[in-house]
Amino acid sequence: MAIFIFLIFVFFVIGLSLYLGKKTKTSSAYYAAGGKIHWGVNGVAFAGDYLSAASFLGICGMIATVGFDGFLYSIGYLAGWIVALFVVAEPLKKLGKYTFTDALDANYNSRGIKLAAAISTLVVSIFYLIPQMVGAGVLVEPLLGIPHSWGVLMVGAIVITIVATAGMASTTYVQFLKGFLLVIFSSVLVAAVVIRGLSTQPDQGGKVAFYEYSHLSASRSGEQITVNEAGWSVLEQKEIKGGLVFVKLGRDNMETWWSVSESNGAITLDESQSVVVKTDGKWINGAPASSTNHLRQVGNLEKINGESNVETGRLSLFGFLSTLTNKDTMVQTWKTANFVDGAGEKVTVYYPKIVSGDRIMRPGLKFKVEGTWLEKLDFLSLMLALFMGTAALPHILIRYYTVPNPASARKSTIVAIGAIGFFYILTLFMGFGALVNGTVNPADSNMAAPLLARSFSELLFAVISAIAFATVLGTVSGLIVAASGAVAHDLFDRYLKIKMDDHQKVTAGKIAAFVIGGIAILLGILFKGMNVSFLVGLAFAVAASANLPAILMMLFWKKTTARGIAASIVVGIVSSLALIAFSPELYTLYGRNPLDAPIPLNNPGIVSIPLSFITLIVVSLLTVKKKEAIA
Amino acid sequence: MLHEPSTPAGKDPAGPYKIRLGIWMFIAYSLFYASFVAINLLNPLAMAAIVFAGLNLVTVYGFALIIVALIEALVYDWFCRRKEAFYLKAEESKEKGQD
C-alpha cells in the first residue's frame, strides 16, 4: 500500500513536470515561471519550498528526542519571515530578474558582486541540499526497503528530471501541491494524536506490544560493579567521558549492554539497546542484526501527572500539552553513547533517561541555556541565524520573481507566513506525539513523524511518507533551480559574458542542474545519520552571514559600494564555513573528540554575521573615500 | 547596461510609506523575539512558569511569536493596501481632471 501510494505520487509529479516542460521555452519561463504565478499559489509554494525535510522530519525528530529545544527551530524559522516580509520582499522584487544576484547587482553592475553572489548562492544551496538528501535516504529506507544511498540516488534522479524538464514552473506547482498536502495531513496526524491521548504503556493502537525495559539492582565494591540478582554476570565495565558508566552483562549466552545510574547510594542497571560492530557484522541487543532483530522504537511516559499504568483517553490540544508540562509527568527519553569495548569492537549504546514533564517542555536539554556563557552564546547564535537566515536563502528569494508585481510578492509572503506558522504549531504536537507513542527510532530521529503516522495506520504512513518525500523533492528542486541559475545566468551569462541565445541559456541551466544534482547525491550519502534540522540550521547561518548584510545594506545604506558588498559576501561565506568546519559537532562527524574542536560554538552566526556587516561597512567607507578623493 | 527586473514594476508612490512602516513593524517584532531569547538566557527557569491553561511561559510565548507574526503581517498588508488604494484614487482623479 505504502509503495503504491508513493509511486503514484512520484509518477504524478514527473508527469506534471513533463507537461509543464513543453511550455518552458524561454529563460524567463525556466528561471522565473514567466513571472506569472498567482500570489496565492506562490504563497503556498513558498510554504512548500520552506517546509523542507528539516521542518517535517528534522524538527519533529528533534522534539521527539530533546523536547522543546526542537521547537525553537520552528519559532526561529517562522520569525525569519518577518524580515522577508517587512524588509526584503517588495524592494527585492522591484530590483531582480531571475536570481538574487540580479537584485544585489541592480544598481552597481559589478563583476565582483556577480561572482561573489553567484558563489554564495551555490554554497548556500549545496549546504541546504545536504539535509534534504539525507532526509530522502532516511525516508526511502523503511518505505521501499532499499539502502540509504539508493534512496538518495533515486531522489537525485527524480529531481534532476523535474528541474531539467520545466525549471521553476514545475517546481512551483510541485511545491504548491506538497505545501497544501503537508499542512492538511499534518493536521490529520495531530488530530489522531490528541484523540488517542496519552498512555504510560503505548502500544500503537494495539499493533505493537509495549516493551517494558528491565532495571536490576547492583552494588559496587571499589570500582567493580556486581549485579545483586542471580543469573547475571558483569562481563565488562566501561566508563566514558562525562562519567557515564556502562556494563556488559551476560546471561543465557546473551551479552547485552546496560547503563548504570546511581541515586541516594543505590545503584541501578537500566536495560539499554546496543549496536556492536563485530567482525561478522552488526549485532543488535546481543544477537546478529536481521530483518526481525533490529532496534526497537522507543519513547513513552513513565508517569502521567504522577500516576503509573494509566491512560488519559481523548485530550484537547491544550490538555495534551498541559499534561506533558506537568512536573509529575515523567518522560522516558533516550540518549546515545559511543565507545570501543575491551575486544576493540565499536559499541553504540542507546540508554534511557527519565526527564520530568516541566523539564522537557522548556529549552535546555540540547541548547544549554542554563550552562556556561559559551553554551548560552551558542543558543543566541542559533536564534540569530534562524531569524536572519530566511530572507537570505537564494531558493526563497528567487520565488519573488515568479509573481507579477511587488504587491503580489508581499501578499504571497503573507500567505506563506499563515501556512508555515500553522504547520510549525503542529510540529510541537507531532514531535511530542512521537515521543510518547513509542515511535522514535533511537538511531535516527528523522523518521519520528512518519513512524508516528504508521502507529495509526499504514495508509496514513503511506500518505505522510509520500508527502515527506515530495517535501524533499520540492525543496531540492527549488534549490537546484536557484543553484543552476547562479551557474548559468550569473556566472556564464553575466560574469563571463558568454554569448548565449535564450534556448542556450535554458540548456546551460539544465546542464548545471544535472551537475549540482550529482553533487547533492554524493553529499547526501556522506552526511547520513545527522539530524536534518541541525544541518539546515547551519545552512541558515551561512546564508545569513553571506547574503543578508549585503541585501540589507544595499537597500538601506546609501554609502554601500560594490566592493563592500562583494567583500562582505566573501567574508560571510568563509568565516561561517570555517567556524562550522572546526566546531564540536563537525568534530564528532569526523570521528574526533568534540572537546578538541578549536571553535567552541556549533552555530557560527553570532560571529560571522556581525563580521560580514563590519566588512561591508569598512570596505564601503574605504572605497567611497577613494572615489571621492579621485573626484 | 544594468539588468532589468523580471516584470516592469511601474511607479509606486506608496513605496516610501511601505518601507517606513515595514521597518517599524520589523523593529517591533524583533524586540518581541529578542525578549524571548533574552528570557531564555537570563532567567530560563521563568520559562517554566505556568501561565495559561496549564501551559508554561515558553510554550505560550512560542505560540505567540508565531501568531503575532501572522497578525502583524495582516496589519501591514492592510495599511499597505490602503495607501496603495489612496494613491491609485488620487491618480485616477488626476487623470479625470486632465480629461
PDB file of C-alpha atoms in Angstrom, chain A residues 317-319 321-323 325, chain B residues 47-61 63-64 67:
ATOM      1  CA  LEU A 317      -4.940  20.307  22.194  1.00  0.00           C
ATOM      2  CA  PHE A 318      -4.121  22.319  25.302  1.00  0.00           C
ATOM      3  CA  GLY A 319      -4.895  19.293  27.504  1.00  0.00           C
ATOM      4  CA  LEU A 321       0.426  19.882  26.152  1.00  0.00           C
ATOM      5  CA  SER A 322      -0.540  20.763  29.727  1.00  0.00           C
ATOM      6  CA  THR A 323      -0.445  17.081  30.758  1.00  0.00           C
ATOM      7  CA  THR A 325       4.081  20.056  31.057  1.00  0.00           C
TER       8      THR A 325
ATOM      9  CA  MET B  47      10.013  29.947  31.181  1.00  0.00           C
ATOM     10  CA  ALA B  48       8.731  27.013  33.239  1.00  0.00           C
ATOM     11  CA  ALA B  49       6.083  29.121  34.996  1.00  0.00           C
ATOM     12  CA  ILE B  50       2.544  28.009  34.189  1.00  0.00           C
ATOM     13  CA  VAL B  51       0.770  30.991  32.698  1.00  0.00           C
ATOM     14  CA  PHE B  52      -2.265  29.842  30.737  1.00  0.00           C
ATOM     15  CA  ALA B  53      -4.452  26.700  30.603  1.00  0.00           C
ATOM     16  CA  GLY B  54      -1.715  24.559  32.156  1.00  0.00           C
ATOM     17  CA  LEU B  55       0.832  25.728  29.593  1.00  0.00           C
ATOM     18  CA  ASN B  56       4.162  27.218  30.600  1.00  0.00           C
ATOM     19  CA  LEU B  57       5.518  30.605  29.561  1.00  0.00           C
ATOM     20  CA  VAL B  58       7.862  29.276  26.894  1.00  0.00           C
ATOM     21  CA  THR B  59       5.067  27.391  25.095  1.00  0.00           C
ATOM     22  CA  VAL B  60       2.678  30.343  25.223  1.00  0.00           C
ATOM     23  CA  TYR B  61       5.435  32.769  24.166  1.00  0.00           C
ATOM     24  CA  PHE B  63       2.930  30.205  20.019  1.00  0.00           C
ATOM     25  CA  ALA B  64       2.554  33.970  20.441  1.00  0.00           C
ATOM     26  CA  ILE B  67       0.598  34.058  15.821  1.00  0.00           C
TER      27      ILE B  67
END
